[in-house]
Amino acid sequence: MTETSIRRPFIAGNWKMYKTAAQAAEYVSGLRSMLPADPKVDVALAPAFPALEAAVRAAAGSPIAIAAQNVFWETEGAFTGEVSAPMLNDLGVELVIIGHSERRQYFGETDQTVNRRLKTAVSNGLRPIVCIGETLEQREAGLTFSVLETQLKDGLAGLDHETAEKLVLAYEPVWAIGTGRTATPEIAQEAHRFIRHKLIELFDKRLANHIRLLYGGSVKPENTADLLAQPDLDGALVGGASLKVDVFYKIVDIGCQVTA
Ligand code: PEP
């Protein structure tokens, strides 16, 4: 994944609990044959743990980076069911999604555990994609900004500037995930602008302008261009629409055109 340019657009696919190792390898091979050698956006895919190795192998030497969907904060020990950062390093995984709303909703993830996972990821050379976002009830109660502020303050607590440099944030309103109900570009931009301002308070302007903010929530080819045209949207975290290679490729291709 390119490290050179600041806020280079970034399109990542989150496969959630879909695809075996063989299916992952087939998909990645297909995508790499469609992509130009040097796409104008960074591209990543997040398979489930058992498919990571096959995906890394199939992506080797291509512009596709492979992400895990979670990482534990200890490096080894009696933690049944968990996967550590050194284990992901060993597979050649480059990135990791942390704090996805499904982890928060179904598996008790909190801003505090997000913070621990985040620090471990970065200290082990994994680039974190930290997810934040409000639920429908919170939005309807007018709590969106205070929820985002808490998630940022607590999730990123104690992060030094060097660690924050590595950060990618994904704003994923929970009401838009897997529902087909995408945030309008204006709603997404409003939240992204708020997040960027909070990053100035938490770090400084330079870092706030450097950290990429992805939007996630029912992104599909039909809405990608309008979303990515917003000034504070630097890419997308795509769930359902990343499961079919031709659909995900279309989103990446639109990202390249918006960038061109
Ligand atoms: C996600 O899983 O991060 C996501 C945004 O899902 P979907 O695109 O299906 O809403």
XYZ file of C-alpha atoms and ligand atoms in Angstrom:
270
model
C 0.000 0.000 0.000
C 1.339 3.426 -0.960
C 2.588 5.587 1.897
C 3.824 8.496 -0.139
C 0.965 10.870 -0.792
C -1.201 12.516 1.820
C -4.872 11.558 1.778
C -4.607 9.336 -1.192
C -8.111 7.896 -1.623
C -8.617 4.507 -0.088
C -11.255 1.898 -0.928
C -11.445 -1.093 1.407
C -13.753 -4.099 1.283
C -14.924 -5.775 4.470
C -16.041 -9.307 3.721
C -17.295 -9.947 7.256
C -18.008 -13.683 7.781
C -18.126 -14.558 4.097
C -15.772 -16.455 1.785
C -13.578 -19.496 2.274
C -9.850 -19.466 1.533
C -10.438 -20.798 -1.985
C -13.117 -18.196 -2.685
C -10.856 -15.458 -1.362
C -7.975 -16.532 -3.613
C -10.225 -16.633 -6.651
C -11.649 -13.177 -5.906
C -8.243 -11.584 -5.276
C -6.809 -13.077 -8.472
C -9.807 -11.736 -10.375
C -9.513 -8.265 -8.878
C -5.787 -7.982 -9.522
C -6.345 -8.858 -13.173
C -8.876 -5.998 -13.452
C -6.847 -3.358 -11.630
C -4.210 -1.261 -13.338
C -0.683 -1.848 -12.036
C -0.767 1.512 -10.265
C -4.356 2.476 -9.397
C -5.023 6.035 -8.264
C -6.498 4.788 -5.005
C -5.279 2.452 -2.292
C -7.186 -0.813 -2.304
C -7.591 -3.269 0.567
C -9.690 -6.327 1.314
C -10.528 -7.759 4.725
C -11.245 -11.494 4.592
C -12.146 -13.562 7.653
C -9.141 -15.020 9.535
C -9.103 -18.464 7.848
C -8.913 -16.860 4.388
C -6.159 -14.360 5.184
C -3.238 -16.507 4.136
C -4.779 -17.408 0.776
C -5.683 -13.776 0.165
C -2.194 -12.530 1.024
C -0.677 -15.084 -1.358
C -3.046 -14.183 -4.173
C -2.415 -10.461 -3.644
C 1.392 -10.697 -3.476
C 3.016 -8.163 -5.789
C -0.318 -6.493 -6.592
C -1.719 -3.142 -5.394
C -4.157 -5.005 -3.136
C -3.398 -4.893 0.593
C -4.937 -7.448 2.910
C -6.557 -6.490 6.210
C -7.719 -8.572 9.156
C -11.099 -7.832 10.713
C -9.810 -7.711 14.288
C -6.720 -8.165 16.448
C -6.234 -8.930 20.135
C -4.068 -6.705 22.339
C -1.869 -9.411 23.880
C 0.808 -10.998 21.743
C 0.217 -14.547 23.029
C -1.358 -16.388 25.931
C -4.453 -18.175 27.151
C -6.986 -16.189 25.125
C -9.080 -18.777 23.348
C -10.485 -17.632 20.058
C -8.285 -14.551 19.741
C -5.662 -13.735 17.107
C -2.586 -11.645 17.869
C -0.751 -8.999 15.885
C 2.418 -11.124 15.478
C 0.230 -13.894 14.031
C -1.126 -11.437 11.472
C 2.389 -10.146 10.763
C 3.480 -13.703 10.121
C 0.800 -14.065 7.441
C 1.819 -10.842 5.707
C -1.333 -8.968 6.675
C -0.838 -5.177 6.431
C -3.945 -3.647 7.958
C -6.590 -4.365 10.531
C -10.158 -3.162 11.040
C -10.770 -2.237 14.682
C -14.028 -1.427 16.451
C -16.416 -2.286 13.637
C -19.972 -1.655 14.834
C -20.756 -5.364 14.555
C -17.917 -6.034 17.032
C -19.332 -3.336 19.290
C -22.917 -4.548 18.930
C -22.495 -8.328 19.193
C -19.155 -8.871 20.921
C -18.971 -6.228 23.617
C -16.303 -4.087 21.960
C -15.915 -0.745 23.727
C -13.888 2.393 23.075
C -11.476 1.123 25.725
C -10.898 -2.227 23.983
C -10.662 -0.409 20.659
C -7.904 1.702 22.177
C -5.951 -1.354 23.366
C -6.269 -3.121 20.022
C -5.286 0.031 18.183
C -2.075 0.549 20.168
C -1.080 -3.084 19.749
C -1.787 -2.998 16.031
C 0.371 0.049 15.430
C 3.222 -1.103 17.634
C 3.302 -4.282 15.557
C 3.338 -2.465 12.243
C -0.304 -3.088 11.318
C -2.153 -0.097 9.864
C -5.443 0.314 11.755
C -8.801 1.222 10.262
C -10.769 2.326 13.314
C -14.551 2.412 12.909
C -16.818 4.863 14.680
C -20.434 5.834 14.161
C -23.746 6.441 15.868
C -26.817 4.224 16.039
C -30.193 5.321 14.693
C -31.494 5.973 18.222
C -28.486 8.156 18.971
C -28.929 10.111 15.727
C -32.635 10.604 16.346
C -31.900 11.777 19.883
C -29.512 14.404 18.517
C -26.504 12.649 20.006
C -24.485 12.010 16.849
C -21.704 14.491 17.526
C -21.348 13.682 21.208
C -21.179 9.950 20.409
C -18.509 10.565 17.781
C -16.590 12.794 20.148
C -16.553 10.147 22.883
C -15.576 7.400 20.455
C -12.696 9.538 19.217
C -11.527 10.737 22.637
C -11.658 7.330 24.286
C -10.778 5.178 21.285
C -7.744 7.293 20.455
C -6.777 8.096 24.070
C -3.062 8.316 24.729
C -2.083 8.022 21.087
C 1.122 9.832 20.281
C 1.475 11.722 17.034
C 3.633 9.038 15.489
C 0.936 6.427 16.119
C -1.829 8.732 14.929
C 0.037 9.197 11.620
C -0.744 5.575 10.817
C -4.428 5.860 11.533
C -7.278 5.495 9.078
C -10.738 6.262 10.506
C -14.001 4.974 9.105
C -17.206 6.839 9.860
C -19.875 4.169 9.658
C -23.295 5.264 10.873
C -24.761 2.053 12.253
C -28.147 2.782 10.679
C -26.513 2.701 7.245
C -24.591 -0.556 7.601
C -26.086 -3.421 5.661
C -29.446 -1.643 5.525
C -29.290 -0.214 2.028
C -29.916 3.158 3.657
C -26.837 5.194 2.728
C -26.103 8.485 4.430
C -26.622 11.318 1.977
C -23.354 12.899 0.858
C -24.286 15.959 2.943
C -24.898 13.939 6.116
C -21.662 12.021 5.590
C -19.692 15.207 4.926
C -21.129 16.887 8.036
C -19.956 14.003 10.215
C -16.568 13.816 8.485
C -16.015 17.535 8.928
C -16.870 17.200 12.603
C -14.422 14.301 12.959
C -11.663 16.255 11.240
C -12.203 19.202 13.575
C -12.044 16.900 16.580
C -8.769 15.493 15.230
C -7.362 19.018 15.232
C -8.284 19.307 18.916
C -6.918 15.866 19.747
C -3.706 16.184 17.716
C -3.052 19.140 15.457
C -4.045 20.533 12.088
C -1.305 18.813 10.157
C -2.282 15.390 11.484
C -5.984 16.079 11.085
C -5.368 16.876 7.437
C -3.249 13.786 7.018
C -5.567 11.144 8.537
C -7.860 9.536 5.988
C -11.553 9.395 6.811
C -13.466 6.664 5.029
C -17.232 6.518 4.840
C -18.961 3.167 5.331
C -22.635 2.256 5.132
C -24.327 0.782 2.064
C -21.738 2.138 -0.360
C -22.422 0.858 -3.862
C -21.375 1.886 -7.390
C -24.475 4.096 -7.692
C -23.577 6.344 -4.751
C -19.766 6.202 -4.725
C -19.052 9.238 -6.909
C -21.321 11.583 -4.950
C -19.933 10.434 -1.625
C -16.296 10.654 -2.696
C -16.856 14.127 -4.133
C -17.269 15.432 -0.569
C -14.155 17.257 0.630
C -13.659 15.324 3.856
C -14.430 11.855 2.465
C -11.182 10.172 1.557
C -12.542 6.806 0.570
C -14.963 4.075 1.505
C -15.222 0.990 3.651
C -17.502 -1.283 1.669
C -19.316 -4.276 3.147
C -22.003 -6.022 1.099
C -20.994 -4.476 -2.207
C -17.437 -5.786 -1.801
C -18.546 -9.414 -1.937
C -18.842 -9.514 -5.717
C -15.563 -8.735 -7.425
C -17.064 -6.901 -10.409
C -19.159 -4.658 -8.141
C -16.203 -3.865 -5.879
C -14.035 -3.208 -8.924
C -16.623 -0.684 -10.148
C -16.401 1.180 -6.836
C -12.594 1.208 -7.034
C -12.760 2.394 -10.638
C -15.150 5.224 -9.717
C -12.744 6.147 -6.914
C -9.925 6.352 -9.482
C -12.043 8.587 -11.733
C -13.104 10.919 -8.932
C -9.441 11.241 -8.038
C -8.194 11.783 -11.582
C -19.269 -2.510 6.728
O -19.400 -3.684 6.996
O -18.293 -1.879 7.166
C -20.262 -1.876 5.867
C -20.165 -0.585 5.641
O -21.244 -2.678 5.342
P -22.275 -2.306 4.149
O -21.466 -1.671 3.058
O -22.858 -3.616 3.745
O -23.267 -1.359 4.707
